[in-house]
Amino acid sequence: MSEIELAADAEDDVYALDRETIREVRAAVEAEDQAALLAAMEPMHPADVADLLEQLGSGERRELIALLGDEFDGDILSELDEGLREEVIDALSPEVLTQAVRELESDDVVDLLEALDEPEQQETILDALEGSDRLAVEQAMSFPENSAGRLMQREVVAAPEHWTVGDAIDFMRSTLDLPEQFYHIIIVDPRYRPIGYVTLGKVMSSDRVTKLVDVQEESFRTIPFDQDEEDVAYAFNQYHLISAPVVDDDGRLVGVITIDDAMNVLSEEHEEDLLLLAGVGDESIADRTLQIVRQRFPWLLVNLGTAILASIVIAQFEDVLQAVVALAVLMPIVASMGGNAGTQSMTVAVRALATRDLTGSNGWRVVRRETLAGLLNGMAFAIIVGIVGLVWFGMPMLGVVIALAMVINLVVAGLAGVLIPIILDKVGVDPALASGTFVTTVTDVVGFFAFLGLAGAILL
Amino acid sequence: MSEIELAADAEDDVYALDRETIREVRAAVEAEDQAALLAAMEPMHPADVADLLEQLGSGERRELIALLGDEFDGDILSELDEGLREEVIDALSPEVLTQAVRELESDDVVDLLEALDEPEQQETILDALEGSDRLAVEQAMSFPENSAGRLMQREVVAAPEHWTVGDAIDFMRSTLDLPEQFYHIIIVDPRYRPIGYVTLGKVMSSDRVTKLVDVQEESFRTIPFDQDEEDVAYAFNQYHLISAPVVDDDGRLVGVITIDDAMNVLSEEHEEDLLLLAGVGDESIADRTLQIVRQRFPWLLVNLGTAILASIVIAQFEDVLQAVVALAVLMPIVASMGGNAGTQSMTVAVRALATRDLTGSNGWRVVRRETLAGLLNGMAFAIIVGIVGLVWFGMPMLGVVIALAMVINLVVAGLAGVLIPIILDKVGVDPALASGTFVTTVTDVVGFFAFLGLAGAILL
């Protein structure tokens, strides 16, 4: 297959990077032609430049950055995959880095600092900032990691509760430094505690004499500064918020979070769950070979442990296997079906826990339902594999053994698939992280034990 | 474990439904006390009421809906899980349904109609709408399914390119029916084609004489009406859009999509990928037992097919297994490790395809990297399992056999894990849907074949 054939279909992927652009960029880097490079990159959004850097090999990446020189746009750093930021920052000259960091909004600098492991790089970036910017970033960094306080912007537009629409309009039109992005006016009480908010659209469409509180949005929620960002993202998605005020311990307004930040958190959180469920840590397509080897080794080691556990179970039945070699042929079927059924139940449960749809009030109903579903599918597949066992090896009792083992293992799979994530969640472990290993261990062990144990009892 | 112990921790789940509220709701339903029910539900957002309905058993659900009577809020229908909507609509009286539907915005009615399979229910809902509302909904339904046209709202605020900030303010303040939610003024050319947009915040903070085009946002994108909603969600997330104009084939403005709708699509799309990867279709925690049995059966049947394929491979080596029963004990280890490593590579690849980070320009690099990573982890685990085989069974050559099989299977796992999703994507099959089955089939077959084949060649 040639490189062209491996390429994604242009029609399918409207927002994928244009192949022609990538070729031009590469040619310009090869020819060390800065003018051609800037021309090729001119129409690209910083997010697309970041994607481009992620898709290049690390040598080409450094060459491109060097050729860009002081034309490197600071926003590219914010858009870059976290795993690549340190490498790219290392590749920038101190002057370019300083200039790039100064171009960023303070919440983007905070996000950048959070992703860096090396204290020296953090220090370099803080040093690039001037007076008040540095102070704002340092204050944000004093909030707990992954909290609302780190996510929020500090610039807000607030109005006292007695203000009219006219007061608000006059205020906004006379204020020189309104925030870059804002969609609501937050109404605060005399102690600066938010009590409601009004959309700018409502302000525009109401009479000047209307009181702000009379046109405020029906649904209104404040977010505590120390709330976990995943909860913040959930609230935005659940309650269709566009922006929400952040308050301190006394309920006073300290900042505002907008939906685009929440959307970003939601997207990262989903990615994390997906990768964790598959036994991959925080990995990206741009990581280097040794990084991914190191990243995946521990998960495979845990899997080896559980596989050896299953082998120990099998070893208990060496005499049975010696007597009926057909058992060795069929035994992976029971384990594999159990593993699959368990993964199905588990994924639904992990997802429902993440979306708060699986709670104390329906926990037992879901456990009962999964167990019953395991029983019903178990009986259906018992008939099928029973016939397979009978026809293939001509031994009726072998069919009975595999059928019974199938029922047992699918019931256990349904039960384990939902109980294990619930229990992990209760004891404070991320169910996406560890459920998979536990569930397949249970279905492997039970699968081999039930099949070989029943075979020993019935066939010998 | 009691029901209380199964409950989620209140501290962990700030937005989970309050247990006390659920208890009050249930008590009110039991006592058929409408006043108490309304009192208990008063502070609940429609999204929370929908979650509550999803968590009840289906009998209790019907009782609650009956007791609510005409206090049923139409927004609850939009917030409900798609799988439950038909059941809840069936439970509503025709009068309550009519009233509920009339309360909804037209884009929410479209979303509701899309989720209904029964034509009679669709007809009932359309009949509930009056004149212009019905027309708007029918026009939206004429756009392709899951397209931008269905997602957009038709109400927009547009301004000619020669307008000043003052013109825009005067226009908005004199227009009676501005849209419920809007954040931008879209600038259009004389043929009503969008050429830029201005945030309301910018309008508020600029002089009346400033031209709108002079304060328009730097980055501006229009969305074709027939673009797939997943691409729309991607664009919002990639380019940090808050709202975006939708255009027809001639580039004329026909509507606007806001970020909250895009966030919803993003969230549903992630859920779909996660469930598909686990071999569960479009399932929800509120589904009934028979639904999930029927839903999961086909996936398990496919898995049974691949498991039997693996068994057929094993059956070719019955004589080898007969001679060395230790092989039966160890053989699941090689297959299991291959399955795990393959799933790791596959998940990273599927995710990168979804986020357009895996493309023609880095496809071969990723394939090479995954294969090399498989080789390196394969060699590391070859040493470990080689020692296990040697120590456990005291047969040095058995250690060699399992070590070699491990290297082969992990290399194949890395290669298959990334190539299979890329190929499926190219031929137009959703890689999340089918990759898992193919990858584990390959690693099972190769795992058993390599281990037992090498054993036959080396040990016998």
Short mmCIF file of C-alpha atoms in Angstrom, two decimals, chain B residues 75-459:
data_model
loop_
_atom_site.label_atom_id
_atom_site.label_comp_id
_atom_site.label_asym_id
_atom_site.label_seq_id
_atom_site.Cartn_x
_atom_site.Cartn_y
_atom_site.Cartn_z
CA ASP B 75 -38.12 19.84 28.29
CA ILE B 76 -37.97 16.53 30.14
CA LEU B 77 -38.63 14.79 26.81
CA SER B 78 -35.60 16.44 25.17
CA GLU B 79 -33.38 15.52 28.09
CA LEU B 80 -34.45 11.87 28.21
CA ASP B 81 -32.23 9.11 26.97
CA GLU B 82 -33.29 8.27 23.40
CA GLY B 83 -34.09 4.67 24.28
CA LEU B 84 -36.69 5.76 26.83
CA ARG B 85 -38.47 8.46 24.84
CA GLU B 86 -40.95 6.18 23.10
CA GLU B 87 -41.97 4.57 26.37
CA VAL B 88 -42.47 7.92 28.09
CA ILE B 89 -44.38 9.40 25.13
CA ASP B 90 -46.66 6.36 25.21
CA ALA B 91 -47.30 6.99 28.89
CA LEU B 92 -48.39 10.60 28.35
CA SER B 93 -52.03 11.43 27.66
CA PRO B 94 -52.64 13.08 24.23
CA GLU B 95 -53.43 16.44 25.88
CA VAL B 96 -50.30 16.41 28.05
CA LEU B 97 -48.14 15.38 25.08
CA THR B 98 -49.55 18.17 22.89
CA GLN B 99 -48.88 20.74 25.56
CA ALA B 100 -45.39 19.37 26.26
CA VAL B 101 -44.40 19.48 22.59
CA ARG B 102 -45.68 23.02 22.17
CA GLU B 103 -43.39 24.17 25.00
CA LEU B 104 -40.29 23.02 23.08
CA GLU B 105 -38.05 25.04 20.76
CA SER B 106 -38.26 23.84 17.17
CA ASP B 107 -34.73 22.34 17.16
CA ASP B 108 -35.62 20.31 20.25
CA VAL B 109 -38.73 18.98 18.50
CA VAL B 110 -36.53 17.93 15.57
CA ASP B 111 -34.20 16.11 17.95
CA LEU B 112 -37.20 14.40 19.53
CA LEU B 113 -38.62 13.29 16.18
CA GLU B 114 -35.24 11.92 15.06
CA ALA B 115 -35.15 9.54 18.02
CA LEU B 116 -38.58 8.05 17.41
CA ASP B 117 -38.89 4.89 15.32
CA GLU B 118 -42.68 4.66 15.23
CA PRO B 119 -44.24 6.77 12.46
CA GLU B 120 -47.48 7.16 14.47
CA GLN B 121 -45.60 8.78 17.34
CA GLN B 122 -43.87 11.13 14.89
CA GLU B 123 -47.25 12.03 13.40
CA THR B 124 -48.79 12.67 16.83
CA ILE B 125 -45.98 15.06 17.67
CA LEU B 126 -46.15 16.92 14.35
CA ASP B 127 -49.93 17.21 14.78
CA ALA B 128 -49.42 18.83 18.16
CA LEU B 129 -47.58 21.73 16.53
CA GLU B 130 -49.28 24.78 15.16
CA GLY B 131 -48.85 26.32 11.68
CA SER B 132 -45.46 27.99 11.45
CA ASP B 133 -43.84 25.81 14.09
CA ARG B 134 -44.87 22.70 12.21
CA LEU B 135 -43.51 24.17 9.00
CA ALA B 136 -40.16 24.99 10.63
CA VAL B 137 -39.86 21.46 12.00
CA GLU B 138 -40.81 19.86 8.69
CA GLN B 139 -38.26 22.00 6.86
CA ALA B 140 -35.55 20.97 9.32
CA MET B 141 -36.53 17.31 8.92
CA SER B 142 -35.97 17.68 5.18
CA PHE B 143 -32.23 18.10 5.81
CA PRO B 144 -30.10 14.93 5.86
CA GLU B 145 -30.09 13.01 9.13
CA ASN B 146 -27.33 13.99 11.58
CA SER B 147 -26.47 17.02 9.45
CA ALA B 148 -25.73 20.62 10.39
CA GLY B 149 -29.15 21.56 8.96
CA ARG B 150 -30.89 19.53 11.65
CA LEU B 151 -28.66 20.84 14.41
CA MET B 152 -28.97 24.55 13.65
CA GLN B 153 -31.48 27.10 14.86
CA ARG B 154 -33.07 29.12 12.07
CA GLU B 155 -33.30 32.36 14.06
CA VAL B 156 -30.21 34.48 13.39
CA VAL B 157 -29.18 38.12 13.85
CA ALA B 158 -27.55 39.33 10.63
CA ALA B 159 -26.26 42.76 9.62
CA PRO B 160 -25.17 44.23 6.24
CA GLU B 161 -21.44 44.81 5.90
CA HIS B 162 -21.74 48.62 5.83
CA TRP B 163 -23.39 48.80 9.28
CA THR B 164 -21.75 50.48 12.24
CA VAL B 165 -21.93 49.39 15.86
CA GLY B 166 -24.58 52.08 16.36
CA ASP B 167 -26.71 50.72 13.50
CA ALA B 168 -26.53 47.23 15.02
CA ILE B 169 -27.49 48.44 18.50
CA ASP B 170 -30.42 50.48 17.17
CA PHE B 171 -31.57 47.50 15.10
CA MET B 172 -31.42 45.07 18.02
CA ARG B 173 -33.13 47.46 20.42
CA SER B 174 -35.98 48.04 17.93
CA THR B 175 -36.49 44.38 16.95
CA LEU B 176 -39.21 42.68 18.92
CA ASP B 177 -38.42 39.02 18.39
CA LEU B 178 -34.68 38.49 18.73
CA PRO B 179 -33.66 34.84 19.17
CA GLU B 180 -33.81 33.38 22.71
CA GLN B 181 -30.05 32.71 22.67
CA PHE B 182 -27.51 34.54 20.52
CA TYR B 183 -23.93 35.60 21.05
CA HIS B 184 -22.83 37.05 17.73
CA ILE B 185 -24.04 39.36 15.00
CA ILE B 186 -23.35 37.77 11.62
CA ILE B 187 -22.15 40.18 8.92
CA VAL B 188 -23.58 39.32 5.48
CA ASP B 189 -22.86 40.61 1.96
CA PRO B 190 -25.67 41.88 -0.32
CA ARG B 191 -26.39 38.28 -1.40
CA TYR B 192 -26.86 37.26 2.27
CA ARG B 193 -23.61 35.33 2.38
CA PRO B 194 -21.85 35.49 5.79
CA ILE B 195 -18.47 37.20 5.63
CA GLY B 196 -17.64 37.56 9.32
CA TYR B 197 -19.11 37.93 12.79
CA VAL B 198 -18.87 40.19 15.80
CA THR B 199 -19.37 39.15 19.43
CA LEU B 200 -22.02 41.04 21.39
CA GLY B 201 -19.30 41.88 23.90
CA LYS B 202 -17.29 43.64 21.17
CA VAL B 203 -20.42 45.51 20.09
CA MET B 204 -20.90 46.72 23.66
CA SER B 205 -17.32 47.89 24.06
CA SER B 206 -16.87 49.71 20.72
CA ASP B 207 -17.80 53.28 19.70
CA ARG B 208 -21.11 53.70 17.91
CA VAL B 209 -19.34 54.96 14.78
CA THR B 210 -17.04 51.91 14.49
CA LYS B 211 -17.86 49.73 11.50
CA LEU B 212 -18.85 46.15 12.42
CA VAL B 213 -16.31 44.72 9.97
CA ASP B 214 -13.56 46.53 11.88
CA VAL B 215 -14.30 44.67 15.11
CA GLN B 216 -15.14 41.27 13.66
CA GLU B 217 -13.51 38.12 15.07
CA GLU B 218 -10.23 37.11 13.51
CA SER B 219 -11.10 33.51 12.91
CA PHE B 220 -14.35 32.85 11.08
CA ARG B 221 -15.80 29.66 9.63
CA THR B 222 -19.08 28.81 7.96
CA ILE B 223 -20.59 25.34 8.07
CA PRO B 224 -22.31 23.76 5.02
CA PHE B 225 -25.90 22.73 5.85
CA ASP B 226 -25.21 19.10 4.86
CA GLN B 227 -22.04 18.65 6.91
CA ASP B 228 -22.12 15.67 9.26
CA GLU B 229 -22.78 16.70 12.86
CA GLU B 230 -19.62 14.87 14.01
CA ASP B 231 -17.54 17.12 11.76
CA VAL B 232 -19.41 20.13 13.16
CA ALA B 233 -18.56 19.08 16.72
CA TYR B 234 -14.95 18.55 15.72
CA ALA B 235 -14.73 22.07 14.23
CA PHE B 236 -16.19 23.66 17.37
CA ASN B 237 -13.70 21.82 19.58
CA GLN B 238 -10.69 22.33 17.28
CA TYR B 239 -11.25 26.02 16.54
CA HIS B 240 -12.85 27.07 19.85
CA LEU B 241 -16.02 28.33 18.16
CA ILE B 242 -18.93 29.63 20.25
CA SER B 243 -21.36 29.83 17.37
CA ALA B 244 -21.03 29.37 13.60
CA PRO B 245 -23.25 30.37 10.66
CA VAL B 246 -24.70 27.58 8.52
CA VAL B 247 -24.88 28.19 4.76
CA ASP B 248 -26.69 26.59 1.82
CA ASP B 249 -25.13 25.43 -1.46
CA ASP B 250 -24.90 29.04 -2.67
CA GLY B 251 -23.13 30.13 0.50
CA ARG B 252 -26.21 31.97 1.82
CA LEU B 253 -26.92 32.17 5.53
CA VAL B 254 -29.66 29.71 6.58
CA GLY B 255 -29.11 29.30 10.33
CA VAL B 256 -26.64 29.19 13.17
CA ILE B 257 -25.24 26.42 15.36
CA THR B 258 -24.24 27.19 18.94
CA ILE B 259 -21.56 25.45 20.98
CA ASP B 260 -23.97 23.81 23.44
CA ASP B 261 -25.45 21.74 20.62
CA ALA B 262 -21.96 20.87 19.40
CA MET B 263 -20.94 19.84 22.93
CA ASN B 264 -23.93 17.52 23.06
CA VAL B 265 -22.94 15.87 19.77
CA LEU B 266 -19.34 15.50 20.93
CA SER B 267 -20.47 13.82 24.12
CA GLU B 268 -22.82 11.41 22.30
CA GLU B 269 -20.17 10.58 19.74
CA HIS B 270 -17.64 9.71 22.45
CA GLU B 271 -20.18 7.51 24.19
CA GLU B 272 -20.92 5.73 20.93
CA ASP B 273 -17.23 5.04 20.27
CA LEU B 274 -16.71 3.74 23.78
CA LEU B 275 -19.69 1.39 23.61
CA LEU B 276 -18.89 0.20 20.09
CA LEU B 277 -15.31 -0.64 21.08
CA ALA B 278 -16.68 -2.80 23.89
CA GLY B 279 -19.10 -4.59 21.56
CA VAL B 280 -22.23 -2.95 22.90
CA GLY B 281 -24.53 -1.12 20.51
CA ASP B 282 -26.49 1.96 21.38
CA GLU B 283 -27.33 0.93 24.92
CA SER B 284 -28.36 2.77 28.05
CA ILE B 285 -28.46 1.97 31.73
CA ALA B 286 -32.26 2.40 31.58
CA ASP B 287 -32.79 -0.38 28.99
CA ARG B 288 -34.75 -3.44 30.03
CA THR B 289 -33.28 -6.91 30.36
CA LEU B 290 -34.68 -8.30 27.10
CA GLN B 291 -33.48 -5.21 25.21
CA ILE B 292 -29.91 -5.69 26.38
CA VAL B 293 -30.00 -9.45 25.78
CA ARG B 294 -31.09 -8.83 22.19
CA GLN B 295 -28.62 -5.97 21.82
CA ARG B 296 -25.60 -7.96 22.96
CA PHE B 297 -26.38 -11.34 21.42
CA PRO B 298 -25.07 -10.57 17.90
CA TRP B 299 -21.75 -9.26 19.25
CA LEU B 300 -21.32 -12.37 21.37
CA LEU B 301 -22.21 -14.53 18.38
CA VAL B 302 -19.44 -12.90 16.34
CA ASN B 303 -17.07 -13.50 19.23
CA LEU B 304 -18.15 -17.14 19.37
CA GLY B 305 -17.25 -17.46 15.70
CA THR B 306 -13.75 -16.11 16.29
CA ALA B 307 -13.34 -18.27 19.41
CA ILE B 308 -14.26 -21.37 17.39
CA LEU B 309 -11.73 -20.30 14.77
CA ALA B 310 -9.10 -20.25 17.50
CA SER B 311 -10.24 -23.69 18.65
CA ILE B 312 -9.88 -25.04 15.12
CA VAL B 313 -6.27 -23.83 15.17
CA ILE B 314 -5.69 -25.59 18.50
CA ALA B 315 -7.30 -28.77 17.15
CA GLN B 316 -4.57 -29.02 14.51
CA PHE B 317 -2.12 -29.65 17.33
CA GLU B 318 -3.99 -32.30 19.34
CA ASP B 319 -1.04 -34.69 19.11
CA VAL B 320 1.35 -32.06 20.43
CA LEU B 321 -1.02 -31.27 23.33
CA GLN B 322 -1.41 -34.99 24.04
CA ALA B 323 2.38 -35.35 24.23
CA VAL B 324 3.06 -32.28 26.41
CA VAL B 325 0.07 -31.34 28.57
CA ALA B 326 1.99 -28.36 29.96
CA LEU B 327 1.30 -26.67 26.62
CA ALA B 328 -2.43 -26.60 27.40
CA VAL B 329 -1.65 -24.91 30.69
CA LEU B 330 0.54 -22.19 29.17
CA MET B 331 -1.14 -21.57 25.82
CA PRO B 332 -3.74 -19.01 27.03
CA ILE B 333 -0.90 -16.76 28.23
CA VAL B 334 0.42 -16.05 24.73
CA ALA B 335 -3.05 -15.42 23.30
CA SER B 336 -4.10 -13.20 26.21
CA MET B 337 -0.96 -11.05 26.04
CA GLY B 338 -1.41 -10.64 22.30
CA GLY B 339 -5.06 -9.66 22.74
CA ASN B 340 -4.15 -7.06 25.31
CA ALA B 341 -1.28 -5.55 23.34
CA GLY B 342 -3.44 -5.50 20.21
CA THR B 343 -6.25 -3.73 22.05
CA GLN B 344 -3.80 -1.11 23.30
CA SER B 345 -2.52 -0.29 19.80
CA MET B 346 -6.01 -0.44 18.35
CA THR B 347 -7.56 1.93 20.87
CA VAL B 348 -4.87 4.54 20.32
CA ALA B 349 -5.34 4.20 16.55
CA VAL B 350 -9.15 4.36 16.67
CA ARG B 351 -9.00 7.43 18.87
CA ALA B 352 -6.40 9.14 16.66
CA LEU B 353 -8.51 8.44 13.57
CA ALA B 354 -11.52 10.04 15.30
CA THR B 355 -9.55 13.16 16.16
CA ARG B 356 -7.91 13.35 12.71
CA ASP B 357 -4.49 12.89 14.29
CA LEU B 358 -3.78 9.71 12.31
CA THR B 359 -3.64 10.54 8.61
CA GLY B 360 -1.87 9.65 5.42
CA SER B 361 1.13 11.75 6.38
CA ASN B 362 1.94 9.87 9.57
CA GLY B 363 0.23 6.50 8.93
CA TRP B 364 3.35 4.57 8.01
CA ARG B 365 5.36 6.13 10.82
CA VAL B 366 2.73 4.99 13.33
CA VAL B 367 2.63 1.47 11.84
CA ARG B 368 6.43 1.22 12.12
CA ARG B 369 6.36 2.58 15.65
CA GLU B 370 3.67 0.15 16.84
CA THR B 371 5.48 -2.81 15.29
CA LEU B 372 8.76 -1.81 16.89
CA ALA B 373 7.04 -1.23 20.24
CA GLY B 374 5.50 -4.71 19.93
CA LEU B 375 8.96 -6.16 19.26
CA LEU B 376 10.51 -4.42 22.27
CA ASN B 377 7.74 -5.33 24.72
CA GLY B 378 7.64 -8.79 23.12
CA MET B 379 11.33 -9.31 23.93
CA ALA B 380 10.89 -8.07 27.49
CA PHE B 381 7.96 -10.43 28.13
CA ALA B 382 9.71 -13.25 26.27
CA ILE B 383 12.40 -13.21 28.94
CA ILE B 384 9.82 -13.16 31.76
CA VAL B 385 7.56 -15.92 30.42
CA GLY B 386 10.60 -17.93 29.30
CA ILE B 387 11.76 -18.01 32.90
CA VAL B 388 8.23 -18.82 34.14
CA GLY B 389 8.00 -21.74 31.68
CA LEU B 390 11.42 -23.02 32.67
CA VAL B 391 10.94 -22.75 36.44
CA TRP B 392 7.37 -24.02 36.52
CA PHE B 393 7.81 -27.08 34.30
CA GLY B 394 11.57 -27.51 34.45
CA MET B 395 11.81 -27.73 30.65
CA PRO B 396 14.31 -25.25 29.15
CA MET B 397 13.01 -25.75 25.60
CA LEU B 398 9.45 -25.03 26.75
CA GLY B 399 10.74 -21.68 27.96
CA VAL B 400 12.28 -21.06 24.54
CA VAL B 401 9.02 -21.97 22.78
CA ILE B 402 6.83 -19.63 24.83
CA ALA B 403 9.41 -16.82 24.59
CA LEU B 404 9.55 -17.02 20.81
CA ALA B 405 5.75 -17.23 20.51
CA MET B 406 5.43 -14.17 22.73
CA VAL B 407 7.74 -12.08 20.52
CA ILE B 408 5.89 -13.15 17.38
CA ASN B 409 2.43 -12.46 18.84
CA LEU B 410 3.25 -9.03 20.28
CA VAL B 411 4.78 -7.89 16.98
CA VAL B 412 1.68 -9.10 15.14
CA ALA B 413 -0.52 -7.43 17.78
CA GLY B 414 1.17 -4.06 17.27
CA LEU B 415 0.93 -4.36 13.50
CA ALA B 416 -2.69 -5.58 13.40
CA GLY B 417 -3.76 -3.14 16.12
CA VAL B 418 -2.93 -0.15 13.98
CA LEU B 419 -3.38 -1.51 10.42
CA ILE B 420 -6.88 -2.94 10.94
CA PRO B 421 -8.50 0.34 12.09
CA ILE B 422 -6.74 2.26 9.27
CA ILE B 423 -7.98 -0.22 6.65
CA LEU B 424 -11.54 -0.26 8.04
CA ASP B 425 -11.56 3.54 8.02
CA LYS B 426 -10.41 3.55 4.40
CA VAL B 427 -13.13 1.18 3.23
CA GLY B 428 -15.75 3.26 5.04
CA VAL B 429 -16.46 1.05 8.08
CA ASP B 430 -16.44 2.75 11.50
CA PRO B 431 -13.17 1.48 13.02
CA ALA B 432 -14.69 1.61 16.49
CA LEU B 433 -17.35 -0.86 15.37
CA ALA B 434 -15.31 -3.73 14.00
CA SER B 435 -11.63 -3.37 14.89
CA GLY B 436 -11.84 -5.21 18.21
CA THR B 437 -13.13 -8.45 16.74
CA PHE B 438 -10.58 -8.52 13.94
CA VAL B 439 -7.65 -7.66 16.17
CA THR B 440 -8.38 -10.30 18.82
CA THR B 441 -9.09 -12.90 16.15
CA VAL B 442 -5.67 -12.24 14.66
CA THR B 443 -3.88 -12.34 18.02
CA ASP B 444 -5.73 -15.49 19.14
CA VAL B 445 -5.06 -17.37 15.94
CA VAL B 446 -1.44 -16.24 15.66
CA GLY B 447 -0.88 -16.80 19.39
CA PHE B 448 -2.10 -20.40 19.43
CA PHE B 449 -0.55 -21.23 16.07
CA ALA B 450 2.87 -19.81 16.93
CA PHE B 451 3.00 -21.40 20.39
CA LEU B 452 1.72 -24.86 19.46
CA GLY B 453 3.47 -24.89 16.08
CA LEU B 454 6.85 -24.02 17.61
CA ALA B 455 6.21 -26.59 20.34
CA GLY B 456 5.56 -29.25 17.71
CA ALA B 457 8.73 -28.34 15.85
CA ILE B 458 11.04 -27.90 18.84
CA LEU B 459 9.72 -30.20 21.58
#
